[in-house]
Coordinates of C-alpha atoms in Angstrom, one line a residue:
Chain A
X1 CA 32.1 12.6 145.2
X2 CA 32.2 9.9 142.5
X3 CA 34.5 10.8 139.6
X4 CA 35.0 8.5 136.6
X5 CA 37.5 9.4 133.9
X6 CA 38.0 7.8 130.6
X7 CA 36.9 4.4 131.8
X8 CA 37.2 1.4 129.5
X9 CA 36.4 -2.3 130.0
X10 CA 37.3 -4.8 127.3
X11 CA 36.4 -8.4 127.1
X12 CA 38.8 -9.6 124.4
X13 CA 37.9 -7.5 121.4
X14 CA 34.5 -6.6 122.8
X15 CA 34.3 -3.2 124.5
X16 CA 31.7 -3.3 127.3
X17 CA 32.5 0.2 128.5
X18 CA 34.0 2.9 126.2
X19 CA 35.6 6.0 127.4
X20 CA 33.1 6.7 130.2
X21 CA 33.6 9.9 132.1
X22 CA 31.2 11.0 134.7
X23 CA 30.9 13.1 137.8
X24 CA 28.3 12.5 140.5
X25 CA 28.2 15.2 143.2
X26 CA 27.7 14.6 146.9
X27 CA 24.0 14.0 147.8
X28 CA 22.8 13.1 144.3
X29 CA 20.5 10.3 143.6
X30 CA 21.9 9.3 140.3
X31 CA 20.0 6.9 138.0
X32 CA 21.9 4.7 135.6
X33 CA 19.7 3.8 132.7
X34 CA 20.4 1.6 129.7
X35 CA 19.2 -1.5 127.9
X36 CA 20.6 -4.9 128.7
X37 CA 24.2 -5.2 127.8
X38 CA 24.7 -1.4 127.8
X39 CA 27.5 -1.7 130.4
X40 CA 25.7 -0.5 133.5
X41 CA 26.5 -3.4 135.7
X42 CA 30.0 -3.6 134.4
X43 CA 30.5 0.1 135.4
X44 CA 28.9 -0.4 138.8
X45 CA 31.1 -3.4 139.5
X46 CA 34.2 -1.4 138.5
X47 CA 33.1 1.4 140.8
X48 CA 32.7 -1.1 143.7
X49 CA 36.1 -2.6 143.1
X50 CA 34.7 -5.9 142.0
X51 CA 36.1 -5.7 138.5
X52 CA 39.3 -4.3 137.1
X53 CA 39.0 -1.6 134.4
X54 CA 41.0 -2.0 131.2
X55 CA 41.8 1.6 131.5
X56 CA 40.7 4.7 133.2
X57 CA 40.3 6.2 136.7
X58 CA 37.6 6.0 139.3
X59 CA 37.9 8.1 142.5
X60 CA 35.5 8.4 145.4
X61 CA 36.1 11.6 147.4
X62 CA 39.4 11.8 145.6
X63 CA 40.5 8.3 146.6
X64 CA 41.4 6.0 143.8
X65 CA 39.3 2.8 143.7
X66 CA 42.0 0.7 142.2
X67 CA 44.9 1.5 144.4
X68 CA 43.2 2.3 147.7
X69 CA 40.9 -0.7 148.2
X70 CA 40.9 -0.5 152.0
X71 CA 39.8 3.1 152.2
X72 CA 37.3 2.7 149.3
X73 CA 35.6 -0.3 150.9
X74 CA 34.7 1.9 153.9
X75 CA 33.1 4.4 151.6
X76 CA 30.9 2.1 149.5
X77 CA 27.8 0.2 150.3
X78 CA 26.8 -2.2 147.5
X79 CA 23.4 -3.8 146.8
X80 CA 23.6 -6.3 144.0
X81 CA 20.6 -7.1 141.7
X82 CA 20.1 -10.4 143.4
X83 CA 21.6 -11.5 146.7
X84 CA 21.5 -14.9 148.2
X85 CA 21.0 -15.6 151.9
X86 CA 22.5 -18.0 154.3
X87 CA 20.2 -20.6 155.7
X88 CA 19.7 -20.6 159.4
X89 CA 20.8 -17.0 160.0
X90 CA 18.5 -14.5 161.7
X91 CA 18.1 -10.9 160.6
X92 CA 20.0 -9.5 163.6
X93 CA 22.8 -12.1 163.1
X94 CA 23.0 -11.2 159.4
X95 CA 23.5 -7.6 160.3
X96 CA 26.0 -8.6 163.0
X97 CA 28.0 -10.7 160.5
X98 CA 28.4 -7.8 158.0
X99 CA 29.1 -5.3 160.8
X100 CA 31.9 -7.6 162.0
X101 CA 33.2 -7.7 158.5
X102 CA 33.8 -4.0 158.7
X103 CA 35.6 -4.6 162.0
X104 CA 32.9 -2.8 164.1
X105 CA 32.4 -3.6 167.8
X106 CA 29.4 -5.7 168.8
X107 CA 27.7 -2.8 170.7
X108 CA 28.2 -0.4 167.8
X109 CA 26.7 -3.0 165.4
X110 CA 23.8 -3.6 167.7
X111 CA 23.0 0.1 168.0
X112 CA 23.4 0.9 164.3
X113 CA 21.6 -2.3 163.3
X114 CA 18.6 -1.3 165.4
X115 CA 18.4 2.1 163.8
X116 CA 18.8 0.7 160.2
X117 CA 16.2 -2.0 160.7
X118 CA 13.8 0.6 161.9
X119 CA 14.7 2.7 158.8
X120 CA 13.9 -0.1 156.5
X121 CA 10.8 -1.1 158.5
X122 CA 12.1 -4.5 159.6
X123 CA 12.4 -3.8 163.3
X124 CA 9.9 -6.5 164.1
X125 CA 11.8 -9.1 162.0
X126 CA 15.0 -9.1 164.0
X127 CA 14.6 -12.7 165.3
X128 CA 13.2 -14.0 162.0
X129 CA 15.4 -16.2 159.7
X130 CA 16.5 -14.2 156.6
X131 CA 15.5 -17.0 154.2
X132 CA 11.9 -16.7 155.3
X133 CA 11.6 -13.0 154.4
X134 CA 9.8 -11.9 151.3
X135 CA 11.9 -10.7 148.3
X136 CA 11.0 -7.1 149.1
X137 CA 12.0 -7.5 152.7
X138 CA 15.3 -9.1 151.7
X139 CA 16.0 -6.3 149.4
X140 CA 15.4 -3.7 152.1
X141 CA 17.5 -5.8 154.5
X142 CA 20.2 -5.7 151.9
X143 CA 20.1 -1.9 151.8
X144 CA 20.3 -1.9 155.6
X145 CA 23.2 -4.2 155.4
X146 CA 24.9 -2.0 152.9
X147 CA 24.5 1.0 155.3
X148 CA 25.9 -0.7 158.4
X149 CA 29.3 1.0 158.1
X150 CA 27.8 4.4 157.2
X151 CA 29.2 4.6 153.7
X152 CA 29.3 7.8 151.7
X153 CA 28.2 6.2 148.5
X154 CA 25.4 3.6 148.2
X155 CA 25.4 1.7 144.9
X156 CA 22.3 -0.3 143.9
X157 CA 22.2 -2.5 140.9
X158 CA 18.6 -3.1 139.7
X159 CA 17.2 -3.1 143.2
X160 CA 13.6 -3.3 142.0
X161 CA 13.9 -6.2 139.7
X162 CA 11.5 -8.9 140.7
X163 CA 9.7 -6.8 143.3
X164 CA 6.0 -6.5 143.4
X165 CA 4.5 -2.9 143.1
X166 CA 4.1 -2.5 146.8
X167 CA 7.7 -3.5 147.5
X168 CA 8.8 -1.1 144.7
X169 CA 7.0 1.8 146.3
X170 CA 8.6 0.9 149.7
X171 CA 12.0 0.8 148.1
X172 CA 11.5 4.1 146.4
X173 CA 10.4 5.7 149.7
X174 CA 13.4 4.3 151.4
X175 CA 15.8 5.6 148.8
X176 CA 14.2 9.1 148.9
X177 CA 14.5 9.0 152.6
X178 CA 18.2 8.2 152.3
X179 CA 18.6 11.0 149.8
X180 CA 17.1 13.4 152.2
X181 CA 19.7 12.3 154.8
X182 CA 22.4 13.4 152.4
X183 CA 23.5 10.0 151.1
X184 CA 24.9 9.9 147.6
X185 CA 23.1 7.1 145.7
X186 CA 23.8 5.4 142.4
X187 CA 20.9 3.2 141.2
X188 CA 20.7 1.3 138.0
X189 CA 17.3 0.3 136.7
X190 CA 15.1 -0.5 133.7
X191 CA 12.1 1.1 135.3
X192 CA 12.4 4.5 133.9
X193 CA 9.3 6.1 135.3
X194 CA 10.4 5.2 138.8
X195 CA 13.9 6.7 138.2
X196 CA 12.4 9.9 136.9
X197 CA 10.4 10.2 140.2
X198 CA 13.3 9.5 142.4
X199 CA 16.5 10.7 140.7
X200 CA 17.7 14.2 140.3
X201 CA 20.4 13.2 137.8
X202 CA 20.8 10.5 135.3
X203 CA 23.2 8.8 133.0
X204 CA 22.1 6.9 129.9
X205 CA 24.3 4.2 128.6
X206 CA 24.1 2.5 125.3
X207 CA 26.5 -0.1 123.8
X208 CA 29.1 0.9 126.4
X209 CA 28.8 4.6 125.7
X210 CA 27.5 7.2 128.1
X211 CA 25.2 9.0 125.6
X212 CA 23.7 11.5 128.0
X213 CA 24.3 12.5 131.6
X214 CA 23.5 15.3 134.1
X215 CA 20.6 16.8 136.0
X216 CA 17.4 15.3 134.6
X217 CA 16.0 18.8 133.6
X218 CA 19.3 19.7 131.8
X219 CA 19.3 16.4 129.9
X220 CA 15.7 16.8 128.9
X221 CA 16.3 20.4 127.8
X222 CA 19.4 19.4 125.8
X223 CA 17.4 16.7 124.0
X224 CA 14.0 18.2 123.6
X225 CA 14.9 21.8 123.8
X226 CA 13.7 24.2 126.4
X227 CA 12.1 26.6 123.9
X228 CA 9.3 24.5 122.6
X229 CA 5.7 25.7 123.4
X230 CA 2.4 24.0 122.9
X231 CA -0.7 26.2 122.7
X232 CA -4.1 24.4 122.9
X233 CA -7.1 26.3 121.7
X234 CA -10.8 25.8 120.8
X235 CA -11.3 28.6 118.2
X236 CA -9.4 31.2 116.3
X237 CA -6.5 29.1 115.0
X238 CA -5.8 31.3 112.0
X239 CA -5.7 34.4 114.2
X240 CA -3.4 32.6 116.7
X241 CA -1.1 31.6 113.9
X242 CA -0.9 35.1 112.5
X243 CA -0.1 36.6 115.9
X244 CA 2.5 34.0 116.5
X245 CA 4.2 34.6 113.2
X246 CA 4.2 38.4 113.8
X247 CA 6.5 37.9 116.8
X248 CA 10.2 37.8 115.9
X249 CA 11.9 34.7 117.1
X250 CA 8.8 32.5 116.9
X251 CA 8.6 29.7 114.5
X252 CA 5.5 27.5 114.2
X253 CA 6.7 23.9 113.9
X254 CA 3.3 22.0 113.7
X255 CA -0.4 22.8 113.6
X256 CA -2.9 20.3 114.9
X257 CA -6.7 20.4 115.0
X258 CA -6.7 22.2 118.4
X259 CA -2.9 22.6 119.0
X260 CA -0.1 24.7 117.8
X261 CA 3.5 23.7 118.4
X262 CA 6.2 26.4 118.1
X263 CA 9.8 27.1 118.9
X264 CA 10.8 30.5 120.3
X265 CA 13.4 32.6 121.8
X266 CA 11.0 34.7 123.9
X267 CA 11.2 35.4 127.6
X268 CA 8.4 34.3 129.9
X269 CA 6.9 37.9 129.9
X270 CA 6.9 38.0 126.1
X271 CA 5.2 34.6 126.0
X272 CA 2.5 35.9 128.4
X273 CA 2.1 39.0 126.3
X274 CA 1.7 37.0 123.1
X275 CA -0.9 34.7 124.7
X276 CA -2.7 37.7 126.0
X277 CA -2.7 39.3 122.5
X278 CA -4.3 36.0 121.1
X279 CA -7.0 36.1 123.8
X280 CA -7.7 39.8 123.1
X281 CA -8.3 38.9 119.4
X282 CA -11.0 36.3 120.4
X283 CA -8.8 33.2 120.2
X284 CA -10.1 30.8 122.8
X285 CA -6.9 29.6 124.4
X286 CA -7.6 26.7 126.6
X287 CA -4.0 26.1 127.7
X288 CA -0.3 26.4 127.0
X289 CA 2.7 24.6 128.3
X290 CA 6.3 24.0 127.6
X291 CA 6.9 20.7 125.8
X292 CA 8.2 18.1 128.3
X293 CA 9.5 14.7 127.5
X294 CA 9.3 11.7 129.8
X295 CA 12.4 9.7 130.6
X296 CA 11.1 6.9 128.4
X297 CA 11.0 9.2 125.3
X298 CA 14.3 10.7 126.3
X299 CA 15.8 7.2 126.5
X300 CA 14.3 6.2 123.2
X301 CA 15.7 9.3 121.6
X302 CA 19.2 9.1 122.8
X303 CA 19.8 5.4 122.5
X304 CA 20.2 3.2 119.5
X305 CA 17.1 2.9 117.2
X306 CA 17.3 -0.8 117.4
X307 CA 13.7 -2.0 117.2
X308 CA 14.3 -5.0 119.4
X309 CA 15.9 -2.9 122.0
X310 CA 13.1 -0.4 121.9
X311 CA 10.6 -3.2 122.4
X312 CA 12.5 -4.4 125.5
X313 CA 12.5 -1.0 127.1
X314 CA 8.9 -0.4 126.3
X315 CA 8.0 -3.7 127.9
X316 CA 10.0 -2.7 131.0
X317 CA 8.3 0.6 131.1
X318 CA 4.9 -1.0 130.6
X319 CA 5.5 -3.6 133.3
X320 CA 6.0 -0.8 135.7
X321 CA 2.6 0.8 135.0
Chain B
X1 CA 42.1 -10.8 169.3
X2 CA 39.0 -10.7 167.2
X3 CA 37.4 -13.9 166.0
X4 CA 37.2 -14.1 162.2
X5 CA 33.5 -13.2 161.4
X6 CA 33.3 -15.9 158.8
X7 CA 34.2 -18.6 161.3
X8 CA 31.5 -17.3 163.7
X9 CA 28.9 -17.1 161.0
X10 CA 29.7 -20.4 159.3
X11 CA 29.9 -22.3 162.6
X12 CA 26.6 -20.8 163.7
X13 CA 24.9 -21.6 160.5
X14 CA 26.3 -25.1 160.4
X15 CA 25.5 -25.9 164.0
X16 CA 21.8 -25.1 163.3
X17 CA 21.7 -27.5 160.4
X18 CA 20.8 -31.2 160.8
X19 CA 23.6 -31.9 158.3
X20 CA 26.2 -31.6 161.0
X21 CA 24.4 -34.0 163.4
X22 CA 24.1 -36.5 160.6
X23 CA 27.7 -36.0 159.7
X24 CA 28.9 -36.7 163.3
X25 CA 26.6 -39.7 163.5
X26 CA 27.9 -41.1 160.2
X27 CA 31.5 -40.5 161.3
X28 CA 31.0 -42.2 164.7
X29 CA 29.2 -45.1 163.0
X30 CA 32.0 -45.7 160.5
X31 CA 34.5 -45.6 163.4
X32 CA 32.4 -48.0 165.5
X33 CA 32.1 -50.4 162.6
X34 CA 35.9 -50.2 162.0
X35 CA 36.5 -50.7 165.7
X36 CA 34.3 -53.9 165.9
X37 CA 35.8 -55.2 162.7
X38 CA 39.3 -54.7 164.0
X39 CA 38.3 -56.3 167.3
X40 CA 37.0 -59.3 165.4
X41 CA 40.2 -59.7 163.4
X42 CA 42.4 -59.3 166.5
X43 CA 40.3 -61.8 168.4
X44 CA 40.5 -64.3 165.5
X45 CA 44.3 -63.8 165.2
X46 CA 44.8 -64.3 168.9
X47 CA 43.4 -67.8 168.6
X48 CA 46.0 -68.8 166.2
X49 CA 48.9 -66.7 167.6
X50 CA 51.1 -67.0 170.6
X51 CA 50.7 -63.2 171.1
X52 CA 48.7 -62.0 174.0
X53 CA 45.3 -60.6 173.0
X54 CA 45.9 -57.4 175.0
X55 CA 49.2 -56.8 173.2
X56 CA 47.4 -56.9 169.9
X57 CA 44.8 -54.4 171.1
X58 CA 47.2 -51.5 170.8
X59 CA 46.9 -51.9 167.0
X60 CA 43.4 -50.4 167.4
X61 CA 45.1 -47.0 167.7
X62 CA 46.6 -46.8 164.2
X63 CA 43.6 -48.5 162.7
X64 CA 41.1 -46.0 164.2
X65 CA 43.5 -43.1 163.6
X66 CA 44.1 -43.9 159.9
X67 CA 40.3 -44.4 159.4
X68 CA 39.7 -41.0 160.9
X69 CA 42.4 -39.3 158.8
X70 CA 41.1 -41.0 155.6
X71 CA 37.6 -39.7 156.4
X72 CA 38.9 -36.2 157.2
X73 CA 41.0 -36.3 154.1
X74 CA 37.9 -37.0 152.0
X75 CA 35.5 -34.6 153.7
X76 CA 37.7 -31.5 154.4
X77 CA 38.4 -30.8 150.7
X78 CA 34.7 -31.1 149.9
X79 CA 33.9 -28.6 152.6
X80 CA 36.5 -26.1 151.5
X81 CA 36.1 -26.8 147.8
X82 CA 32.6 -25.5 148.0
X83 CA 33.4 -22.6 150.3
X84 CA 34.2 -19.9 147.7
X85 CA 32.4 -21.4 144.8
X86 CA 29.4 -21.9 147.1
X87 CA 29.4 -18.2 148.0
X88 CA 29.6 -17.4 144.3
X89 CA 26.7 -19.7 143.6
X90 CA 24.7 -18.2 146.5
X91 CA 25.6 -14.7 145.1
X92 CA 27.0 -13.6 148.4
X93 CA 30.6 -13.5 147.3
X94 CA 30.4 -10.0 145.7
X95 CA 29.0 -8.5 148.9
X96 CA 31.7 -10.2 150.9
X97 CA 34.4 -8.7 148.6
X98 CA 33.0 -5.2 149.1
X99 CA 33.5 -5.4 152.8
X100 CA 36.7 -4.5 154.7
X101 CA 37.7 -8.1 154.9
X102 CA 40.9 -8.9 152.9
X103 CA 40.8 -11.8 150.5
X104 CA 43.3 -13.7 152.7
X105 CA 41.1 -13.2 155.8
X106 CA 38.1 -14.5 153.9
X107 CA 40.2 -17.5 152.8
X108 CA 41.5 -18.1 156.3
X109 CA 38.0 -17.9 157.7
X110 CA 36.8 -20.6 155.3
X111 CA 39.8 -22.8 156.0
X112 CA 39.5 -22.4 159.8
X113 CA 35.8 -23.2 159.6
X114 CA 36.6 -26.5 157.9
X115 CA 39.3 -27.2 160.5
X116 CA 36.9 -26.4 163.4
X117 CA 34.4 -28.8 161.8
X118 CA 37.0 -31.6 161.4
X119 CA 38.1 -31.1 165.0
X120 CA 34.5 -31.4 166.1
X121 CA 34.4 -34.8 164.4
X122 CA 37.8 -35.8 165.9
X123 CA 36.7 -34.7 169.4
X124 CA 33.4 -36.5 169.1
X125 CA 35.3 -39.7 168.3
X126 CA 37.5 -39.4 171.4
X127 CA 35.5 -42.0 173.4
X128 CA 36.0 -44.6 170.6
X129 CA 39.7 -43.7 170.2
X130 CA 40.1 -43.9 174.0
X131 CA 39.1 -47.6 173.8
X132 CA 42.5 -48.5 172.3
X133 CA 44.2 -47.0 175.4
X134 CA 42.2 -48.8 178.1
X135 CA 44.3 -51.9 178.1
X136 CA 47.5 -49.9 178.6
X137 CA 50.8 -50.2 176.9
X138 CA 50.4 -46.8 175.2
X139 CA 51.0 -43.3 176.4
X140 CA 48.2 -40.8 176.3
X141 CA 50.5 -38.4 174.5
X142 CA 49.9 -40.6 171.4
X143 CA 46.4 -39.3 171.4
X144 CA 47.5 -35.7 171.4
X145 CA 50.1 -36.5 168.7
X146 CA 47.3 -37.9 166.7
X147 CA 45.3 -34.7 167.2
X148 CA 48.3 -32.7 166.0
X149 CA 48.6 -34.8 162.9
X150 CA 44.9 -34.6 162.2
X151 CA 45.1 -30.8 162.5
X152 CA 48.0 -30.6 160.1
X153 CA 46.5 -32.9 157.5
X154 CA 43.1 -31.1 157.8
X155 CA 44.9 -27.8 157.2
X156 CA 46.7 -29.2 154.2
X157 CA 43.5 -30.7 152.8
X158 CA 41.6 -27.5 153.4
X159 CA 44.2 -25.4 151.6
X160 CA 44.0 -27.7 148.6
X161 CA 40.2 -27.4 148.7
X162 CA 40.1 -23.7 149.0
X163 CA 42.6 -23.2 146.1
X164 CA 40.4 -25.4 143.9
X165 CA 37.4 -23.4 145.1
X166 CA 39.0 -20.2 144.0
X167 CA 39.9 -21.6 140.6
X168 CA 36.6 -23.1 139.7
X169 CA 33.2 -21.5 139.3
X170 CA 31.2 -24.5 140.3
X171 CA 31.5 -26.5 143.5
X172 CA 31.4 -29.8 141.8
X173 CA 34.4 -29.1 139.5
X174 CA 36.2 -27.7 142.5
X175 CA 35.7 -30.9 144.5
X176 CA 36.9 -33.0 141.5
X177 CA 39.9 -30.8 141.0
X178 CA 40.8 -31.1 144.8
X179 CA 40.9 -34.9 144.4
X180 CA 43.0 -34.4 141.4
X181 CA 45.5 -32.4 143.5
X182 CA 45.4 -35.3 146.0
X183 CA 46.4 -37.7 143.2
X184 CA 49.4 -35.4 142.5
X185 CA 50.5 -35.6 146.1
X186 CA 49.8 -39.3 146.6
X187 CA 51.0 -40.6 143.2
X188 CA 52.9 -37.8 141.7
X189 CA 55.5 -37.9 144.4
X190 CA 56.0 -41.6 144.1
X191 CA 56.0 -41.9 140.3
X192 CA 59.4 -40.2 139.6
X193 CA 61.0 -42.6 142.1
X194 CA 59.6 -45.6 140.4
X195 CA 60.6 -44.3 137.0
X196 CA 64.1 -43.6 138.3
X197 CA 64.4 -47.0 139.8
X198 CA 63.2 -48.6 136.5
X199 CA 65.7 -46.5 134.5
X200 CA 68.4 -47.3 137.1
X201 CA 67.8 -51.0 136.6
X202 CA 67.8 -50.6 132.9
X203 CA 71.1 -48.6 133.1
X204 CA 72.7 -51.4 135.2
X205 CA 71.6 -53.9 132.6
X206 CA 73.4 -52.1 129.9
X207 CA 76.4 -51.6 132.2
X208 CA 76.4 -47.8 132.4
X209 CA 75.7 -45.5 135.3
X210 CA 74.1 -42.3 133.9
X211 CA 72.1 -41.8 137.2
X212 CA 75.3 -40.8 139.1
X213 CA 77.4 -37.8 138.7
X214 CA 80.6 -36.7 140.5
X215 CA 80.9 -33.2 141.8
X216 CA 83.9 -32.1 143.9
X217 CA 84.8 -35.6 144.7
X218 CA 81.4 -36.4 146.1
X219 CA 79.3 -39.1 144.4
X220 CA 75.8 -37.7 144.1
X221 CA 72.8 -39.6 142.8
X222 CA 69.7 -38.3 141.2
X223 CA 67.8 -41.0 143.0
X224 CA 68.0 -39.2 146.4
X225 CA 66.6 -36.0 144.9
X226 CA 63.5 -37.9 143.8
X227 CA 63.3 -39.7 147.1
X228 CA 63.0 -36.2 148.8
X229 CA 59.7 -35.8 146.9
X230 CA 58.3 -38.2 149.5
X231 CA 58.5 -35.5 152.0
X232 CA 55.3 -34.2 150.5
X233 CA 53.6 -37.5 150.3
X234 CA 50.8 -37.6 153.0
X235 CA 50.8 -41.5 153.0
X236 CA 54.5 -41.5 153.7
X237 CA 54.1 -39.0 156.4
X238 CA 51.4 -41.1 158.1
X239 CA 53.3 -44.3 157.8
X240 CA 56.4 -42.7 159.2
X241 CA 54.4 -41.2 162.1
X242 CA 52.8 -44.5 163.0
X243 CA 56.1 -46.4 162.7
X244 CA 57.7 -44.0 165.0
X245 CA 54.8 -44.1 167.5
X246 CA 54.0 -47.8 167.5
X247 CA 57.4 -49.4 166.9
X248 CA 59.9 -46.6 167.6
X249 CA 61.4 -47.2 164.2
X250 CA 61.7 -45.2 161.1
X251 CA 60.4 -46.5 157.8
X252 CA 62.5 -43.8 156.0
X253 CA 65.7 -45.2 157.5
X254 CA 64.8 -48.7 156.5
X255 CA 64.0 -47.8 152.9
X256 CA 67.1 -45.6 152.5
X257 CA 69.3 -48.3 154.0
X258 CA 67.8 -51.0 151.8
X259 CA 68.2 -49.0 148.6
X260 CA 71.5 -47.6 149.5
X261 CA 70.4 -44.1 149.0
X262 CA 72.1 -42.9 152.3
X263 CA 75.4 -44.1 151.0
X264 CA 75.6 -41.0 148.8
X265 CA 76.1 -37.6 150.2
X266 CA 73.5 -34.8 150.1
X267 CA 70.4 -33.5 151.9
X268 CA 69.0 -37.0 152.2
X269 CA 71.5 -37.8 154.9
X270 CA 70.2 -34.9 157.0
X271 CA 66.5 -35.6 156.7
X272 CA 66.9 -39.3 157.5
X273 CA 68.7 -38.6 160.8
X274 CA 66.5 -38.8 163.9
X275 CA 63.2 -37.0 163.7
X276 CA 64.3 -34.7 160.9
X277 CA 62.1 -36.4 158.2
X278 CA 59.0 -35.7 160.3
X279 CA 60.1 -32.2 161.1
X280 CA 61.0 -31.2 157.5
X281 CA 57.9 -32.9 156.2
X282 CA 55.7 -31.0 158.6
X283 CA 57.3 -27.7 157.7
X284 CA 56.9 -28.5 154.0
X285 CA 53.2 -29.3 154.4
X286 CA 52.6 -26.1 156.3
X287 CA 54.6 -24.1 153.7
X288 CA 52.7 -25.6 150.8
X289 CA 49.4 -25.0 152.6
X290 CA 50.2 -21.3 153.1
X291 CA 51.3 -21.1 149.4
X292 CA 47.9 -22.5 148.3
X293 CA 46.1 -20.1 150.6
X294 CA 48.1 -17.2 149.3
X295 CA 47.4 -18.2 145.7
X296 CA 43.7 -18.6 146.5
X297 CA 43.6 -15.1 148.1
X298 CA 45.4 -13.7 145.1
X299 CA 42.9 -15.5 142.8
X300 CA 39.7 -14.2 144.5
X301 CA 40.9 -10.6 144.6
X302 CA 39.4 -9.1 141.4
X303 CA 41.3 -5.9 141.4
X304 CA 44.8 -6.3 142.9
X305 CA 45.8 -9.0 140.5
X306 CA 46.6 -6.5 137.8
X307 CA 46.3 -3.2 139.5
X308 CA 50.0 -2.9 139.9
X309 CA 50.7 -3.7 136.3
X310 CA 48.1 -1.2 135.2
X311 CA 49.6 1.5 137.5
X312 CA 53.1 0.7 136.1
X313 CA 51.8 1.0 132.6
X314 CA 50.3 4.3 133.5
X315 CA 47.0 3.7 131.7
X316 CA 45.0 4.8 134.7
X317 CA 45.1 8.3 133.5

């Protein structure tokens, strides 16, 4: 679907994007994560043909973005972080205007526009002037507008910025709905928890570099490791530690008051057997689970340890809760 | 043939705004004031002149026409100068650029909208313009010639405005730049002639003739080359137009005869024959307008500008 190879963008001596290579398969909901100035918007603008890369290739379904603008424009639907509206233009006229810009016939526009407005829950606003809509409604209308020509790829740049919690939930539902319809979606956002709920794959950018990318589970596993186990217990900690250490391939990494963290190379059956053995030796095991990180912790781990930056992302994460 | 969606949208949006109503009102008001002022002057003059009052009324035509062209010349660049920069300020430009519309179609849509609007003003002023025809002595075709000239100058002014709009990020700077371009066409085309005339006079004073060269037995003057710059002077164009329409004479012929420019050989002899000055000037204005539109389209296209160069360099992988 979307293939980016060795992409660079320079502003004089400053490199906004450095050697970015990425593949997003058909039907993915891809989350683009990164602090301010990481190069997300620059990359998105280059993908949409709004900015010329300094070097590198971008192809959508094998078609080069740089040299085949006409074909590419039919394949992309773009939703910017903020979009202005024209005064004195109604919702259906707004859709008609953008449909005409894709050289669609008026009947076709009307039919598709009706379906899209229903999808974004704005059917009852057809005759309403766009500038009177709420920000959330405008953003949903912008998504409908971006879909008018049935693009293969939908690109959204910070679609949730400035939206209230209800509008964010509606936007999330809309995007999940579009994903279920098979659309490939690229979304950049600061709101990490929302992305982790929506996206099946992510790319984390920092200082112009793509520091991690892939399916969320794979990225998490590669960062946190898939072989970490946390056992919580009430009694018999010493016995539990002895049993754990008796198993080859198990290494206790930390011991808490009621918690043991260990890394292992065991299979699921062997883990079950080890836990069973602990219980049989009167260890009161109250639970065990694989250690899982959140997108926030993943982000903090793979991006720069700049304190200011961390603070910014934490604030963004907090503002979401 | 499909209507450019930008024209459809812009005309729709503008027609719903009170601005357009107030604009037409102000336009009509200015014309009406000019009409009454001109009537007053004509009436006053007829009292001290042997000329018939009715024969003087035909001068309402150039007065009203020039007033309209001046107003259009002022408002059209403002409309177009804010067209692209306005879309950028409204943050709708990026969305527009991701659609199937080519940059040239977008530019043409904006220019045509400005022309449609200026033609709305001109059409709305027809009743006032028609007053200069009621006493007779003038053909109705003059009215349509005026419409054609208004269309041409609106197109020229719009192309200047849209080029400036593509060059500037902010509407205000685009408008200022557009008036700067005006200055180049109004003054910049006259200035070299004045300089050459001054230098010519100075050369005569010191008894040398550096302004004239001989090539193949033909005496050829630099003066005429500079005189050809006036083909791109809108004031010269209008003056020549009204001289032709009102008096059936050519100002260009008069000037060239007086200054002796036509005595030399070269292209000046061709363009001062018959209606050729008007024809060549019209073609040049259209050509320059399209050049500006092409430059503006090239300017707003974010990718194509250097795509070829990049491809040639082979750094796309």
